[in-house]
CSV table of C-alpha atoms and ligand atoms in Angstrom, one decimal:
chain,number,residue,atom,x,y,z
A,1,UNK,CA,69.4,-101.2,-85.5
A,2,UNK,CA,67.8,-97.9,-86.0
A,3,UNK,CA,69.3,-96.8,-89.3
A,4,UNK,CA,66.1,-96.1,-91.3
A,5,UNK,CA,63.5,-96.0,-88.5
A,6,UNK,CA,61.4,-92.8,-88.3
A,7,UNK,CA,58.7,-93.5,-85.7
A,8,UNK,CA,58.6,-94.5,-82.1
A,9,UNK,CA,56.7,-97.7,-82.8
A,10,UNK,CA,59.2,-98.7,-85.5
A,11,UNK,CA,61.9,-98.4,-82.9
A,12,UNK,CA,59.8,-100.1,-80.2
A,13,UNK,CA,57.2,-102.3,-82.0
A,14,UNK,CA,56.1,-103.8,-78.7
A,15,UNK,CA,54.4,-100.5,-77.8
A,16,UNK,CA,51.7,-101.3,-80.4
A,17,UNK,CA,50.4,-104.2,-78.2
A,18,UNK,CA,49.1,-101.8,-75.6
A,19,UNK,CA,46.1,-99.5,-76.0
A,20,UNK,CA,47.0,-95.8,-75.9
A,21,UNK,CA,44.7,-92.9,-75.4
A,22,UNK,CA,46.5,-90.2,-77.4
A,23,UNK,CA,46.8,-87.0,-75.3
A,24,UNK,CA,49.3,-85.0,-77.4
A,25,UNK,CA,50.7,-85.1,-80.9
A,26,UNK,CA,54.2,-83.7,-81.3
A,27,UNK,CA,57.6,-84.3,-79.7
A,28,UNK,CA,58.4,-82.0,-76.9
A,29,UNK,CA,61.2,-79.6,-77.7
A,30,UNK,CA,64.8,-80.1,-76.7
A,31,UNK,CA,66.4,-76.7,-75.9
A,32,UNK,CA,70.0,-75.7,-75.2
A,33,UNK,CA,70.7,-74.2,-71.7
A,34,UNK,CA,74.0,-72.4,-72.5
A,35,UNK,CA,74.3,-70.2,-69.4
A,36,UNK,CA,73.3,-72.9,-66.9
A,37,UNK,CA,75.5,-75.4,-68.8
A,38,UNK,CA,78.5,-72.9,-68.5
A,39,UNK,CA,77.9,-72.6,-64.8
A,40,UNK,CA,78.1,-76.4,-64.5
A,41,UNK,CA,80.9,-76.8,-67.0
A,42,UNK,CA,78.8,-79.1,-69.3
A,43,UNK,CA,76.9,-79.0,-72.6
A,44,UNK,CA,73.4,-79.0,-71.2
A,45,UNK,CA,70.0,-79.5,-73.0
A,46,UNK,CA,66.5,-79.8,-71.6
A,47,UNK,CA,63.7,-81.8,-72.9
A,48,UNK,CA,60.6,-79.8,-72.2
A,49,UNK,CA,58.1,-82.4,-71.0
A,50,UNK,CA,56.9,-79.7,-68.6
A,51,UNK,CA,55.3,-78.2,-71.8
A,52,UNK,CA,53.2,-81.3,-72.7
A,53,UNK,CA,49.9,-79.7,-73.6
A,54,UNK,CA,47.4,-80.7,-70.9
A,55,UNK,CA,46.6,-78.8,-67.7
A,56,UNK,CA,50.0,-77.2,-67.1
A,57,UNK,CA,52.1,-80.2,-68.4
A,58,UNK,CA,54.4,-82.8,-67.0
A,59,UNK,CA,55.7,-86.3,-67.3
A,60,UNK,CA,52.6,-88.0,-66.1
A,61,UNK,CA,50.7,-87.2,-69.3
A,62,UNK,CA,52.9,-89.7,-71.1
A,63,UNK,CA,52.2,-92.3,-68.5
A,64,UNK,CA,48.5,-91.6,-68.5
A,65,UNK,CA,48.2,-92.3,-72.2
A,66,UNK,CA,48.7,-96.0,-71.4
A,67,UNK,CA,46.7,-96.2,-68.1
A,68,UNK,CA,43.7,-94.3,-69.7
A,69,UNK,CA,44.1,-96.3,-72.9
A,70,UNK,CA,43.5,-99.4,-70.9
A,71,UNK,CA,40.7,-97.7,-69.0
A,72,UNK,CA,38.9,-96.9,-72.3
A,73,UNK,CA,39.6,-100.4,-73.7
A,74,UNK,CA,37.9,-101.8,-70.5
A,75,UNK,CA,34.9,-99.4,-71.0
A,76,UNK,CA,35.5,-97.6,-67.7
A,77,UNK,CA,33.5,-94.5,-67.0
A,78,UNK,CA,35.5,-93.3,-64.1
A,79,UNK,CA,39.1,-93.4,-62.9
A,80,UNK,CA,40.6,-93.5,-59.4
A,81,UNK,CA,44.1,-92.5,-58.4
A,82,UNK,CA,46.1,-91.8,-55.2
A,83,UNK,CA,48.9,-89.4,-54.4
A,84,UNK,CA,50.4,-86.8,-52.1
A,85,UNK,CA,48.2,-83.7,-51.4
A,86,UNK,CA,50.3,-81.8,-54.0
A,87,UNK,CA,50.6,-84.7,-56.4
A,88,UNK,CA,51.0,-83.8,-60.1
A,89,UNK,CA,50.0,-87.2,-61.2
A,90,UNK,CA,46.6,-86.8,-59.5
A,91,UNK,CA,46.1,-83.4,-61.1
A,92,UNK,CA,47.0,-84.6,-64.5
A,93,UNK,CA,44.9,-87.8,-64.1
A,94,UNK,CA,41.9,-85.5,-63.3
A,95,UNK,CA,42.6,-83.4,-66.3
A,96,UNK,CA,43.3,-86.2,-68.8
A,97,UNK,CA,40.3,-88.1,-67.5
A,98,UNK,CA,38.1,-85.0,-68.2
A,99,UNK,CA,39.7,-84.7,-71.7
A,100,UNK,CA,38.6,-88.2,-72.5
A,101,UNK,CA,35.2,-87.9,-70.9
A,102,UNK,CA,35.9,-90.0,-67.8
A,103,UNK,CA,35.0,-89.0,-64.2
A,104,UNK,CA,38.0,-88.4,-62.0
A,105,UNK,CA,38.1,-89.6,-58.3
A,106,UNK,CA,41.2,-88.8,-56.4
A,107,UNK,CA,42.6,-89.8,-53.1
A,108,UNK,CA,45.0,-87.3,-51.4
A,109,UNK,CA,47.5,-88.8,-48.9
A,110,UNK,CA,48.9,-87.0,-46.0
A,111,UNK,CA,52.5,-87.8,-47.1
A,112,UNK,CA,54.3,-84.6,-46.3
A,113,UNK,CA,54.4,-83.1,-42.8
A,114,UNK,CA,53.0,-79.7,-44.0
A,115,UNK,CA,49.6,-78.2,-43.3
A,116,UNK,CA,49.9,-74.5,-44.1
A,117,UNK,CA,47.1,-73.0,-46.1
A,118,UNK,CA,48.9,-72.6,-49.4
A,119,UNK,CA,50.1,-76.3,-49.3
A,120,UNK,CA,46.7,-77.6,-48.5
A,121,UNK,CA,44.7,-75.4,-50.8
A,122,UNK,CA,46.8,-73.9,-53.6
A,123,UNK,CA,48.7,-75.4,-56.5
A,124,UNK,CA,47.5,-78.8,-57.6
A,125,UNK,CA,44.7,-78.9,-55.0
A,126,UNK,CA,43.2,-75.8,-56.5
A,127,UNK,CA,43.5,-77.3,-60.0
A,128,UNK,CA,41.9,-80.6,-58.8
A,129,UNK,CA,38.9,-78.5,-57.7
A,130,UNK,CA,38.7,-76.6,-60.9
A,131,UNK,CA,38.7,-79.9,-62.7
A,132,UNK,CA,35.7,-81.0,-60.6
A,133,UNK,CA,37.5,-84.2,-59.3
A,134,UNK,CA,35.8,-86.0,-56.4
A,135,UNK,CA,38.4,-85.7,-53.7
A,136,UNK,CA,38.9,-88.2,-50.8
A,137,UNK,CA,41.4,-87.5,-48.0
A,138,UNK,CA,43.4,-90.4,-46.8
A,139,UNK,CA,45.4,-90.3,-43.5
A,140,UNK,CA,45.8,-94.1,-42.9
A,141,UNK,CA,48.9,-96.2,-43.0
A,142,UNK,CA,51.6,-94.6,-45.2
A,143,UNK,CA,52.5,-97.5,-47.4
A,144,UNK,CA,51.7,-98.0,-51.1
A,145,UNK,CA,49.8,-101.2,-50.3
A,146,UNK,CA,47.6,-99.5,-47.8
A,147,UNK,CA,46.9,-96.5,-50.1
A,148,UNK,CA,46.1,-98.9,-52.9
A,149,UNK,CA,43.8,-101.0,-50.7
A,150,UNK,CA,41.8,-97.9,-49.7
A,151,UNK,CA,41.6,-96.9,-53.4
A,152,UNK,CA,40.2,-100.4,-54.2
A,153,UNK,CA,37.6,-99.9,-51.5
A,154,UNK,CA,36.5,-96.6,-53.0
A,155,UNK,CA,36.3,-98.3,-56.4
A,156,UNK,CA,34.2,-101.1,-54.9
A,157,UNK,CA,31.8,-98.4,-53.6
A,158,UNK,CA,31.5,-96.9,-57.1
A,159,UNK,CA,30.9,-100.4,-58.5
A,160,UNK,CA,28.0,-100.9,-56.1
A,161,UNK,CA,26.6,-97.6,-57.4
A,162,UNK,CA,26.6,-99.0,-60.9
A,163,UNK,CA,29.8,-97.3,-62.1
A,164,UNK,CA,32.6,-98.9,-64.0
A,165,UNK,CA,35.8,-97.7,-62.3
A,166,UNK,CA,39.4,-98.1,-63.5
A,167,UNK,CA,42.1,-97.9,-60.8
A,168,UNK,CA,45.6,-96.6,-61.2
A,169,UNK,CA,47.6,-98.3,-58.5
A,170,UNK,CA,50.9,-97.1,-56.9
A,171,UNK,CA,52.4,-100.4,-55.8
A,172,UNK,CA,54.9,-102.4,-57.7
A,173,UNK,CA,52.7,-105.5,-57.6
A,174,UNK,CA,50.7,-103.9,-60.5
A,175,UNK,CA,51.9,-103.8,-64.1
A,176,UNK,CA,54.1,-100.7,-64.9
A,177,UNK,CA,51.9,-99.5,-67.8
A,178,UNK,CA,52.9,-95.9,-67.3
A,179,UNK,CA,56.5,-96.9,-68.0
A,180,UNK,CA,55.5,-97.5,-71.6
A,181,UNK,CA,55.0,-93.8,-71.9
A,182,UNK,CA,58.6,-93.1,-71.1
A,183,UNK,CA,59.9,-95.9,-73.2
A,184,UNK,CA,58.1,-94.1,-76.0
A,185,UNK,CA,59.7,-90.8,-74.9
A,186,UNK,CA,63.1,-92.5,-75.1
A,187,UNK,CA,62.3,-93.4,-78.8
A,188,UNK,CA,61.0,-89.8,-79.4
A,189,UNK,CA,64.2,-88.3,-78.0
A,190,UNK,CA,66.4,-90.8,-79.9
A,191,UNK,CA,64.8,-89.7,-83.1
A,192,UNK,CA,65.3,-86.0,-82.2
A,193,UNK,CA,69.0,-86.5,-81.5
A,194,UNK,CA,69.5,-88.7,-84.4
A,195,UNK,CA,68.2,-86.0,-86.7
A,196,UNK,CA,71.0,-83.7,-85.5
A,197,UNK,CA,73.7,-86.3,-85.6
A,198,UNK,CA,74.3,-85.9,-81.9
A,199,UNK,CA,73.9,-88.1,-78.8
A,200,UNK,CA,73.9,-87.1,-75.1
A,201,UNK,CA,76.7,-88.6,-72.9
A,202,UNK,CA,74.2,-88.7,-70.0
A,203,UNK,CA,70.5,-88.4,-69.3
A,204,UNK,CA,69.3,-87.1,-66.0
A,205,UNK,CA,65.7,-87.4,-64.7
A,206,UNK,CA,63.6,-87.6,-61.5
A,207,UNK,CA,63.1,-91.1,-59.9
A,208,UNK,CA,60.0,-91.3,-57.8
A,209,UNK,CA,57.5,-94.1,-58.5
A,210,UNK,CA,60.3,-95.0,-60.9
A,211,UNK,CA,58.2,-95.4,-64.1
A,212,UNK,CA,59.7,-92.4,-65.8
A,213,UNK,CA,63.2,-93.7,-65.0
A,214,UNK,CA,62.6,-97.4,-65.6
A,215,UNK,CA,60.5,-96.7,-68.8
A,216,UNK,CA,63.2,-94.4,-70.3
A,217,UNK,CA,66.0,-96.8,-69.4
A,218,UNK,CA,64.1,-99.8,-70.9
A,219,UNK,CA,63.4,-97.7,-74.0
A,220,UNK,CA,66.9,-96.5,-74.6
A,221,UNK,CA,68.6,-99.8,-74.0
A,222,UNK,CA,66.1,-101.6,-76.3
A,223,UNK,CA,66.8,-99.1,-79.0
A,224,UNK,CA,70.6,-99.6,-78.5
A,225,UNK,CA,71.7,-96.4,-76.7
A,226,UNK,CA,74.0,-97.2,-73.8
A,227,UNK,CA,74.6,-93.9,-72.1
A,228,UNK,CA,74.0,-93.7,-68.3
A,229,UNK,CA,70.5,-92.7,-67.3
A,230,UNK,CA,70.8,-91.1,-63.9
A,231,UNK,CA,67.7,-91.1,-61.7
A,232,UNK,CA,67.8,-88.5,-59.0
A,233,UNK,CA,65.8,-89.8,-56.0
A,234,UNK,CA,62.9,-87.7,-55.0
A,235,UNK,CA,61.0,-90.1,-52.8
A,236,UNK,CA,63.1,-92.9,-51.2
A,237,UNK,CA,66.8,-93.6,-50.6
A,238,UNK,CA,69.0,-95.0,-53.4
A,239,UNK,CA,69.2,-98.4,-51.6
A,240,UNK,CA,65.4,-98.8,-52.0
A,241,UNK,CA,65.2,-97.1,-55.4
A,242,UNK,CA,67.8,-99.1,-57.2
A,243,UNK,CA,66.1,-102.6,-56.9
A,244,UNK,CA,62.8,-100.9,-57.7
A,245,UNK,CA,64.1,-99.5,-61.0
A,246,UNK,CA,65.8,-102.8,-61.8
A,247,UNK,CA,62.4,-104.7,-61.2
A,248,UNK,CA,60.3,-102.1,-63.2
A,249,UNK,CA,62.7,-101.7,-66.1
A,250,UNK,CA,62.9,-105.5,-66.4
A,251,UNK,CA,59.1,-105.7,-66.5
A,252,UNK,CA,58.9,-103.0,-69.1
A,253,UNK,CA,61.5,-104.7,-71.3
A,254,UNK,CA,59.4,-107.8,-71.0
A,255,UNK,CA,56.2,-106.0,-72.0
A,256,UNK,CA,58.0,-104.4,-75.0
A,257,UNK,CA,59.3,-107.8,-76.1
A,258,UNK,CA,62.8,-106.3,-75.8
A,259,UNK,CA,65.8,-108.5,-76.3
A,260,UNK,CA,67.6,-106.4,-73.7
A,261,UNK,CA,68.0,-107.7,-70.2
A,262,UNK,CA,68.5,-104.9,-67.6
A,263,UNK,CA,71.3,-105.4,-65.2
A,264,UNK,CA,72.6,-103.7,-62.0
A,265,UNK,CA,75.2,-101.9,-64.1
A,266,UNK,CA,72.4,-100.1,-65.9
A,267,UNK,CA,71.0,-98.6,-62.7
A,268,UNK,CA,72.2,-95.2,-61.6
A,269,UNK,CA,70.3,-93.6,-58.7
A,270,UNK,CA,71.6,-90.8,-56.6
A,271,UNK,CA,69.9,-89.6,-53.4
A,272,UNK,CA,72.4,-86.9,-52.2
A,273,UNK,CA,69.8,-84.2,-52.8
A,274,UNK,CA,66.9,-86.0,-51.0
A,275,UNK,CA,67.3,-84.7,-47.5
A,276,UNK,CA,65.2,-84.0,-45.5
A,277,UNK,CA,62.8,-86.1,-47.4
A,278,UNK,CA,60.0,-86.3,-50.0
A,279,UNK,CA,58.3,-83.0,-50.6
A,280,UNK,CA,60.6,-81.0,-48.3
A,281,UNK,CA,63.1,-78.3,-49.4
A,282,UNK,CA,66.8,-78.0,-48.8
A,283,UNK,CA,69.3,-75.3,-49.8
A,284,UNK,CA,70.7,-77.2,-52.8
A,285,UNK,CA,67.1,-77.4,-54.3
A,286,UNK,CA,66.5,-73.8,-53.6
A,287,UNK,CA,69.8,-72.8,-55.3
A,288,UNK,CA,69.1,-75.1,-58.3
A,289,UNK,CA,65.7,-73.4,-58.8
A,290,UNK,CA,67.4,-70.0,-58.7
A,291,UNK,CA,70.2,-71.0,-61.1
A,292,UNK,CA,67.6,-72.2,-63.7
A,293,UNK,CA,65.4,-69.2,-63.3
A,294,UNK,CA,68.2,-66.6,-63.3
A,295,UNK,CA,70.4,-68.2,-66.0
A,296,UNK,CA,67.7,-69.4,-68.4
A,297,UNK,CA,64.2,-68.1,-67.4
A,298,UNK,CA,63.5,-71.8,-66.8
A,299,UNK,CA,61.1,-72.6,-63.9
A,300,UNK,CA,61.7,-75.7,-61.8
A,301,UNK,CA,59.5,-77.1,-59.1
A,302,UNK,CA,60.5,-77.6,-55.4
A,303,UNK,CA,59.5,-81.3,-55.2
A,304,UNK,CA,60.9,-82.9,-58.3
A,305,UNK,CA,62.8,-80.9,-61.0
A,306,UNK,CA,64.5,-78.5,-58.5
A,307,UNK,CA,65.8,-81.6,-56.7
A,308,UNK,CA,66.9,-83.2,-60.0
A,309,UNK,CA,69.0,-80.2,-61.0
A,310,UNK,CA,70.5,-80.2,-57.5
A,311,UNK,CA,71.3,-83.9,-57.9
A,312,UNK,CA,72.8,-83.2,-61.4
A,313,UNK,CA,75.0,-80.5,-59.9
A,314,UNK,CA,76.2,-83.1,-57.4
A,315,UNK,CA,77.0,-85.5,-60.2
A,316,UNK,CA,79.1,-82.9,-62.0
A,317,UNK,CA,81.0,-82.1,-58.7
A,318,UNK,CA,81.7,-85.8,-58.1
A,319,UNK,CA,83.0,-86.1,-61.7
A,320,UNK,CA,80.5,-88.7,-62.6
A,321,UNK,CA,79.5,-86.2,-65.3
A,322,UNK,CA,82.7,-84.9,-66.6
A,323,UNK,CA,83.6,-81.4,-67.6
A,324,UNK,CA,82.5,-80.7,-71.2
A,325,UNK,CA,80.2,-83.7,-71.5
A,326,UNK,CA,76.7,-83.4,-73.0
A,327,UNK,CA,73.8,-83.9,-70.8
A,328,UNK,CA,70.0,-84.2,-71.5
A,329,UNK,CA,67.9,-83.1,-68.6
A,330,UNK,CA,64.3,-84.3,-68.8
A,331,UNK,CA,62.1,-81.5,-67.3
A,332,UNK,CA,59.2,-83.5,-66.0
A,333,UNK,CA,57.0,-80.5,-64.9
A,334,UNK,CA,55.4,-80.1,-61.5
A,335,UNK,CA,55.2,-76.3,-61.8
A,336,UNK,CA,51.8,-75.8,-60.0
A,337,UNK,CA,53.5,-76.9,-56.7
A,338,UNK,CA,55.6,-73.6,-56.8
A,339,UNK,CA,52.5,-71.8,-55.6
A,340,UNK,CA,51.8,-74.4,-52.9
A,341,UNK,CA,55.4,-73.9,-51.6
A,342,UNK,CA,55.2,-70.1,-51.6
A,343,UNK,CA,56.1,-69.8,-47.9
A,344,UNK,CA,59.3,-71.7,-48.3
A,345,UNK,CA,60.4,-70.2,-51.6
A,346,UNK,CA,60.5,-66.5,-50.7
B,1,PLP,C1,57.0,-83.3,-61.8
B,1,PLP,C2,57.4,-84.7,-61.6
B,1,PLP,N1,58.6,-85.1,-62.0
B,1,PLP,C3,59.1,-86.3,-61.7
B,1,PLP,C4,58.2,-87.3,-61.1
B,1,PLP,C5,58.8,-88.7,-60.9
B,1,PLP,O1,58.2,-89.5,-61.8
B,1,PLP,P1,58.0,-91.1,-61.5
B,1,PLP,O2,56.9,-91.1,-60.5
B,1,PLP,O3,57.6,-91.6,-62.8
B,1,PLP,O4,59.3,-91.6,-61.0
B,1,PLP,C6,56.9,-86.9,-60.7
B,1,PLP,C7,56.1,-87.9,-60.0
B,1,PLP,O5,55.0,-87.6,-59.5
B,1,PLP,C8,56.5,-85.6,-61.0
B,1,PLP,O6,55.3,-85.2,-60.6
């Protein structure tokens, strides 16, 4: 279907139905990782979404193009978001909001049982302060619904003060607009590979809120690529993540007007690197960070991409990714958290 198509919106025309606040212009590079690939026995490439050009980069910039596009279309003057204390989404929302002239209000949730000074004040927290975001700390019930409800209450306060807030919710009862950013990334990557005449046998990425995973999956299947897209669980177990990805990818396909209907067989989630839980390190993650740094000078973060490489190594050991196969690893960023995890990393 893609023979003569040269742009993302030619490949995925449904994208044009959604307002987009353009935050970057070019495709991110896809680089070979020959030494790390040799270590794992595969032909490994990395798509450098960690280098997206806003406030230290990361996947959430692609998602924010669609949330903030809607915010601007609704004439909002401020934006609210919630996340863990070291959330990259929150930091990038603050930065992208500033870039577009919107006021950022962020809610930081006590999700990770850590309270040392670097975790509480360095990394993303420091950047939020530099960006002049209004910060609210939330220590209530740890569910997405409760965090969203508190965010809605903060938005109501702002409305009473004459502001026009736009809320980016976490819960799956809100439309997965951010997933459109990763459907678009799938089209971008398709065009990059097509130009070289190659195609990866597998794609590996982090699966948290699931919109990177579900958006990418919806995008590639709509375009007609059928390779496995492996989501490495960073937040919740595979038994909970799989139905979440199925639901979100189905919704994103519908939003795109895709003819593809996502099925269980499309969903690959692996949680073998998740222990002891969200935002907490294990030896496999530490080793993965070292391999990338020593073999390739490539920095990974302790919460997301380090875990994703650890998960990918697991997939090669299980034979799900076979010796010699080609793998595209989406580097989703998260690097400021390295500084917040200083105590555990050295
Ligand atoms: C660096 C990084 N990688 C991956 C993810 C996971 O992306 P998603 O929430 O879209 O599943 C996140 C989420 O915050 C992230 O910050």
